[in-house]
Short mmCIF file of C-alpha atoms in Angstrom, two decimals:
data_model
loop_
_atom_site.label_atom_id
_atom_site.label_comp_id
_atom_site.label_asym_id
_atom_site.label_seq_id
_atom_site.Cartn_x
_atom_site.Cartn_y
_atom_site.Cartn_z
CA MET P 1 15.06 -34.48 -47.82
CA GLY P 2 14.86 -30.97 -49.15
CA GLN P 3 11.52 -30.14 -47.16
CA PHE P 4 13.00 -31.62 -43.80
CA ARG P 5 16.35 -29.62 -44.23
CA GLN P 6 14.41 -26.44 -44.88
CA ILE P 7 12.08 -27.04 -41.83
CA SER P 8 15.34 -27.85 -39.58
CA THR P 9 17.03 -24.95 -40.86
CA PHE P 10 13.96 -22.65 -39.96
CA VAL P 11 13.92 -23.88 -36.26
CA GLU P 12 17.61 -23.72 -36.03
CA VAL P 13 17.73 -20.17 -37.10
CA ILE P 14 15.02 -19.02 -34.74
CA ASN P 15 16.83 -20.92 -31.95
CA ARG P 16 20.13 -19.43 -32.49
CA GLY P 17 18.81 -15.91 -33.23
CA SER P 18 20.57 -15.37 -36.57
CA LEU P 19 21.27 -16.71 -40.21
CA SER P 20 25.09 -16.46 -39.36
CA ALA P 21 24.83 -18.49 -35.97
CA ALA P 22 22.89 -20.98 -37.69
CA ALA P 23 25.45 -21.27 -40.64
CA ARG P 24 28.34 -21.53 -38.24
CA ALA P 25 26.76 -24.46 -36.29
CA GLU P 26 26.24 -26.36 -39.60
CA GLY P 27 29.63 -25.42 -41.10
CA ILE P 28 28.13 -23.68 -44.23
CA ALA P 29 27.82 -19.94 -45.56
CA PRO P 30 24.90 -17.67 -44.34
CA ALA P 31 24.03 -17.37 -47.91
CA MET P 32 23.10 -21.14 -47.99
CA ILE P 33 20.82 -20.65 -44.72
CA GLY P 34 19.04 -17.83 -46.34
CA ARG P 35 18.42 -19.53 -49.66
CA ARG P 36 16.84 -22.49 -47.64
CA LEU P 37 14.55 -20.07 -45.68
CA ASP P 38 13.52 -18.41 -49.17
CA ALA P 39 12.69 -21.76 -50.54
CA LEU P 40 10.71 -22.69 -47.46
CA GLU P 41 8.67 -19.62 -47.75
CA ALA P 42 8.20 -19.74 -51.41
CA ARG P 43 6.90 -23.41 -50.98
CA LEU P 44 4.46 -22.29 -48.24
CA GLY P 45 3.42 -19.21 -49.83
CA VAL P 46 3.69 -17.24 -46.51
CA LYS P 47 6.46 -15.01 -44.85
CA LEU P 48 7.73 -16.76 -41.92
CA VAL P 49 10.42 -14.19 -40.74
CA GLN P 50 11.06 -10.50 -41.17
CA ARG P 51 14.72 -10.18 -41.74
CA THR P 52 16.83 -7.07 -41.01
CA THR P 53 20.47 -6.58 -40.68
CA ARG P 54 20.11 -6.64 -36.88
CA LYS P 55 17.45 -8.93 -35.83
CA LEU P 56 14.75 -11.48 -37.05
CA VAL P 57 11.11 -11.17 -36.29
CA LEU P 58 8.65 -14.09 -36.42
CA THR P 59 5.47 -13.34 -38.17
CA ASP P 60 2.08 -14.67 -36.84
CA GLU P 61 2.33 -17.46 -39.35
CA GLY P 62 5.88 -18.11 -38.70
CA ALA P 63 5.23 -18.31 -34.66
CA ALA P 64 2.44 -21.00 -35.27
CA PHE P 65 4.48 -22.90 -37.82
CA LEU P 66 7.51 -22.75 -35.52
CA GLU P 67 5.44 -24.53 -32.87
CA ASP P 68 4.37 -27.20 -35.11
CA CYS P 69 7.87 -27.67 -36.39
CA GLN P 70 9.28 -28.01 -32.95
CA ARG P 71 7.00 -30.56 -32.00
CA ILE P 72 7.56 -32.64 -35.27
CA LEU P 73 11.28 -32.50 -34.93
CA ALA P 74 10.87 -33.58 -31.16
CA GLU P 75 8.60 -36.42 -32.18
CA LEU P 76 11.06 -37.53 -34.77
CA GLU P 77 14.12 -37.53 -32.28
CA GLU P 78 12.08 -39.74 -29.72
CA ALA P 79 11.13 -42.24 -32.59
CA GLU P 80 14.77 -42.39 -33.55
CA SER P 81 15.80 -42.96 -29.82
CA ALA P 82 13.08 -45.43 -29.42
CA VAL P 83 14.33 -47.45 -32.42
CA ALA P 84 17.84 -47.34 -31.37
CA GLU P 85 17.04 -48.23 -27.93
CA ARG P 86 15.17 -51.50 -29.09
CA SER P 87 18.45 -52.89 -30.39
CA ALA P 88 19.98 -52.19 -26.94
CA ARG P 89 19.68 -54.24 -23.84
CA ALA P 90 17.10 -53.61 -21.18
CA THR P 91 18.83 -52.90 -17.81
CA GLY P 92 18.18 -51.85 -14.33
CA HIS P 93 15.32 -52.25 -11.56
CA LEU P 94 11.63 -52.23 -11.97
CA LEU P 95 9.17 -51.69 -9.19
CA VAL P 96 5.89 -53.03 -10.31
CA SER P 97 2.59 -52.67 -8.34
CA ALA P 98 -0.55 -54.80 -8.91
CA PRO P 99 -3.72 -55.77 -7.41
CA ALA P 100 -3.25 -58.76 -5.12
CA GLY P 101 -5.44 -61.29 -6.86
CA PHE P 102 -4.33 -60.39 -10.42
CA GLY P 103 -0.95 -60.08 -9.57
CA ARG P 104 -0.79 -63.51 -8.27
CA GLN P 105 -2.39 -65.17 -11.07
CA HIS P 106 -1.42 -63.04 -14.16
CA VAL P 107 1.65 -61.13 -13.17
CA ALA P 108 4.01 -63.27 -11.00
CA PRO P 109 3.62 -66.31 -13.14
CA LEU P 110 5.05 -64.20 -16.19
CA LEU P 111 7.98 -62.72 -14.47
CA PRO P 112 10.44 -65.62 -14.87
CA SER P 113 9.92 -65.79 -18.58
CA PHE P 114 10.45 -62.13 -18.94
CA LEU P 115 13.59 -62.05 -16.75
CA ALA P 116 14.96 -64.77 -18.79
CA GLU P 117 14.69 -62.64 -21.82
CA HIS P 118 15.97 -59.52 -20.02
CA ARG P 119 18.62 -60.74 -17.85
CA ASP P 120 20.08 -57.45 -16.71
CA VAL P 121 16.72 -56.43 -15.30
CA THR P 122 15.52 -56.98 -11.64
CA VAL P 123 12.04 -56.78 -10.59
CA ASN P 124 10.28 -55.95 -7.20
CA LEU P 125 6.50 -57.00 -7.28
CA ASN P 126 4.32 -55.16 -4.91
CA LEU P 127 0.81 -56.95 -4.48
CA ASN P 128 -1.45 -54.49 -2.88
CA ASP P 129 -5.29 -53.79 -3.47
CA ARG P 130 -5.11 -50.19 -2.42
CA LEU P 131 -4.79 -47.38 -5.20
CA VAL P 132 -0.89 -46.60 -5.10
CA ASP P 133 0.64 -43.45 -5.60
CA VAL P 134 2.52 -43.97 -8.79
CA VAL P 135 4.78 -40.85 -8.42
CA GLY P 136 4.86 -40.45 -4.87
CA GLU P 137 6.09 -44.03 -4.19
CA GLY P 138 8.22 -44.27 -7.26
CA ILE P 139 6.19 -47.01 -8.86
CA ASP P 140 7.61 -47.80 -12.38
CA VAL P 141 4.62 -49.81 -13.63
CA ALA P 142 1.27 -49.87 -11.83
CA ILE P 143 -1.18 -52.60 -13.19
CA ARG P 144 -4.97 -51.33 -12.61
CA ILE P 145 -8.21 -52.93 -13.33
CA ALA P 146 -10.19 -49.53 -13.68
CA THR P 147 -11.69 -46.98 -15.99
CA LEU P 148 -8.83 -44.58 -15.84
CA SER P 149 -9.38 -41.01 -14.51
CA ASP P 150 -6.29 -39.48 -13.33
CA SER P 151 -4.98 -37.29 -16.41
CA SER P 152 -1.51 -36.88 -14.95
CA LEU P 153 -0.76 -40.58 -15.50
CA VAL P 154 -0.32 -42.51 -18.59
CA GLY P 155 -2.21 -45.66 -19.31
CA MET P 156 -1.62 -48.44 -21.77
CA LYS P 157 -4.33 -50.83 -22.25
CA LEU P 158 -3.11 -54.52 -21.73
CA ALA P 159 -6.42 -56.58 -22.16
CA ASP P 160 -10.07 -56.18 -22.19
CA ASN P 161 -11.83 -57.22 -18.91
CA GLN P 162 -15.59 -57.76 -18.08
CA ARG P 163 -17.32 -58.47 -14.96
CA VAL P 164 -19.82 -61.28 -14.80
CA LEU P 165 -22.15 -62.85 -11.96
CA VAL P 166 -21.36 -66.42 -11.40
CA ALA P 167 -22.36 -69.45 -9.45
CA THR P 168 -22.10 -73.05 -9.24
CA PRO P 169 -24.70 -75.41 -11.20
CA GLY P 170 -25.46 -76.74 -7.81
CA TYR P 171 -26.32 -73.59 -6.10
CA LEU P 172 -28.59 -72.53 -9.09
CA LYS P 173 -30.32 -76.09 -8.96
CA ARG P 174 -30.99 -75.38 -5.39
CA HIS P 175 -32.13 -71.65 -5.30
CA GLY P 176 -33.23 -70.93 -8.91
CA THR P 177 -31.48 -69.08 -11.69
CA PRO P 178 -32.27 -65.34 -11.35
CA ARG P 179 -33.82 -63.78 -14.58
CA THR P 180 -34.01 -60.10 -13.68
CA LEU P 181 -31.78 -57.89 -11.41
CA ALA P 182 -34.75 -57.66 -8.92
CA ASP P 183 -34.41 -61.44 -8.49
CA LEU P 184 -31.00 -60.99 -6.81
CA ALA P 185 -32.81 -59.93 -3.63
CA ARG P 186 -33.80 -63.54 -3.36
CA HIS P 187 -30.32 -64.94 -3.50
CA ASN P 188 -27.20 -65.13 -1.51
CA CYS P 189 -25.00 -62.59 -2.84
CA LEU P 190 -21.30 -62.79 -2.06
CA ALA P 191 -20.09 -59.17 -1.87
CA ILE P 192 -16.55 -57.52 -1.36
CA SER P 193 -16.45 -55.08 1.73
CA SER P 194 -13.98 -52.31 2.18
CA GLU P 195 -13.37 -50.71 5.63
CA GLY P 196 -16.82 -51.97 6.84
CA SER P 197 -18.72 -50.73 3.83
CA GLN P 198 -19.97 -53.11 1.19
CA ARG P 199 -19.39 -52.23 -2.45
CA GLY P 200 -22.15 -52.19 -4.96
CA TRP P 201 -22.35 -54.23 -8.22
CA THR P 202 -22.71 -52.46 -11.45
CA PHE P 203 -24.90 -53.38 -14.47
CA ARG P 204 -26.48 -51.79 -17.58
CA GLU P 205 -30.35 -51.74 -17.44
CA ASN P 206 -32.50 -50.01 -19.91
CA GLY P 207 -29.45 -48.31 -21.66
CA LYS P 208 -28.32 -46.77 -18.16
CA VAL P 209 -25.68 -47.96 -15.85
CA VAL P 210 -27.00 -48.97 -12.38
CA THR P 211 -25.30 -49.81 -9.27
CA LEU P 212 -27.22 -52.17 -6.83
CA LYS P 213 -26.30 -52.98 -3.05
CA VAL P 214 -26.99 -56.68 -2.69
CA ALA P 215 -27.34 -58.75 0.41
CA GLY P 216 -25.87 -61.94 1.55
CA ASN P 217 -24.87 -63.85 4.86
CA MET P 218 -20.95 -63.30 3.89
CA THR P 219 -18.84 -60.66 2.77
CA CYS P 220 -14.92 -60.22 2.51
CA ASN P 221 -12.47 -57.55 1.47
CA ASP P 222 -10.56 -60.28 -0.35
CA GLY P 223 -11.69 -61.22 -3.89
CA ALA P 224 -10.01 -64.52 -3.86
CA VAL P 225 -12.09 -65.50 -0.76
CA LEU P 226 -15.44 -64.47 -2.62
CA HIS P 227 -14.17 -66.63 -5.68
CA ASP P 228 -13.66 -69.71 -3.38
CA TRP P 229 -16.99 -69.21 -1.74
CA ALA P 230 -18.70 -69.11 -5.14
CA LEU P 231 -17.04 -72.26 -6.05
CA ALA P 232 -18.06 -73.95 -2.86
CA GLY P 233 -21.69 -73.32 -3.84
CA LYS P 234 -22.38 -70.57 -1.18
CA GLY P 235 -23.95 -68.05 -3.37
CA ILE P 236 -23.69 -65.73 -6.42
CA ALA P 237 -20.52 -63.65 -6.88
CA TRP P 238 -19.77 -60.75 -9.25
CA ARG P 239 -16.31 -61.34 -10.45
CA SER P 240 -13.84 -60.39 -13.27
CA MET P 241 -13.47 -62.86 -16.13
CA TRP P 242 -9.86 -62.83 -15.77
CA GLU P 243 -10.47 -64.66 -12.38
CA VAL P 244 -13.33 -67.07 -13.40
CA HIS P 245 -12.57 -67.65 -17.18
CA ALA P 246 -11.20 -71.26 -16.62
CA GLU P 247 -14.07 -72.41 -14.24
CA ILE P 248 -16.91 -71.16 -16.48
CA ASP P 249 -14.96 -73.14 -19.52
CA ASP P 250 -14.95 -76.26 -17.37
CA GLY P 251 -18.57 -76.11 -16.06
CA ARG P 252 -17.71 -75.57 -12.41
CA LEU P 253 -19.19 -71.87 -12.66
CA LYS P 254 -22.10 -70.69 -14.54
CA THR P 255 -22.72 -67.13 -15.68
CA VAL P 256 -26.12 -65.64 -14.95
CA LEU P 257 -27.84 -62.36 -16.04
CA GLU P 258 -25.31 -61.90 -18.87
CA GLN P 259 -27.66 -59.42 -20.59
CA TYR P 260 -27.10 -57.03 -17.91
CA CYS P 261 -23.43 -56.98 -17.96
CA ALA P 262 -22.08 -53.32 -17.92
CA PRO P 263 -18.97 -52.11 -19.72
CA GLY P 264 -15.77 -53.82 -18.18
CA SER P 265 -13.23 -52.05 -16.25
CA ASP P 266 -10.10 -52.98 -18.53
CA ILE P 267 -6.65 -53.81 -17.62
CA TYR P 268 -4.12 -51.23 -17.79
CA ALA P 269 -0.38 -50.43 -17.26
CA VAL P 270 -0.08 -47.15 -15.74
CA PHE P 271 3.29 -45.17 -15.45
CA ALA P 272 3.80 -41.29 -14.87
CA GLN P 273 5.14 -40.57 -18.30
CA ARG P 274 5.25 -41.73 -21.98
CA ARG P 275 8.27 -39.79 -23.26
CA HIS P 276 11.55 -41.16 -22.87
CA LEU P 277 10.42 -44.32 -21.11
CA PRO P 278 13.15 -46.59 -19.99
CA LEU P 279 13.71 -49.48 -22.12
CA ARG P 280 12.99 -51.81 -19.20
CA ILE P 281 9.47 -50.27 -18.81
CA ARG P 282 8.59 -50.55 -22.26
CA ALA P 283 9.88 -54.16 -22.47
CA PHE P 284 7.91 -55.19 -19.34
CA VAL P 285 4.67 -53.52 -20.57
CA ASP P 286 4.98 -55.07 -24.15
CA PHE P 287 5.60 -58.36 -22.61
CA LEU P 288 2.49 -58.38 -20.56
CA ARG P 289 0.34 -57.35 -23.57
CA HIS P 290 1.75 -59.83 -25.87
CA SER P 291 1.27 -62.71 -23.24
CA TYR P 292 -2.29 -61.74 -22.41
CA ALA P 293 -3.09 -61.45 -26.12
CA GLN P 294 -1.90 -65.17 -26.80
CA PRO P 295 -4.97 -67.42 -28.04
CA GLY P 296 -6.43 -69.00 -24.98
CA TYR P 297 -4.07 -67.48 -22.34
CA TRP P 298 -7.25 -66.58 -19.88
CA ARG P 299 -8.47 -70.22 -20.10
CA LYS P 300 -5.04 -71.64 -19.19
CA ALA P 301 -3.85 -68.95 -16.61
CA ARG P 302 -5.18 -70.25 -13.38
#
């Protein structure tokens, strides 16, 4: 307690510009403030402030220490606020964005349970496969399945994700099971297209990440359609585990070329800031993360 009081007194003195002003704010004698500063400097073994009758001047050590102290006190205040808010009720409106397929399967079905726990919150769920402008469009939480690159945003990981190649047992029986990436050239690959161009499939081969352009007789800009085509035995599709986990478990789909799986684009909640997040945002993100972490969630969610 004594060390904390010394640090807070040091910051207060510098912020207010004098020992007497800091003493008045705390309702004690200036001599007490002076003794705290003396004790702090003695404990640290350095001079933090050069004091004259007219002004205070920070030493180099004092300036560096002040910056650290201000950060620590701000973080402590934030931690106390967070604890206090957890005992309060989440209120207000949430604008949530999510990729269409993932949002339909793994966000929309969870909203009724979330809102049952937080009855003073309302939610607008926007399902869209484009990359939304979180700040410009006023999005509270954006769900993204990607490697985050925008340093101006804050991302909180919700769950792991992995992309795999899948096909039905019937398709593989008719056309054979690929053993190498080169074998994909002999298969009907169901690829996603965007604005007329086909996206490549990413793998890890010989320790390097490679992207392949594959060929097939059907492409689509909707991943759910590719999923349905794969289930219908029309070819091989490159899909996320969150989408095909259940079908793999029950045998309707089989994975191939597992040894070439590249690191996944994990599932994140993205928002504009971390500090002073409204309780409704923290509660929603925590709810999703907890739901996805439940044993067997990805097998049951379909």
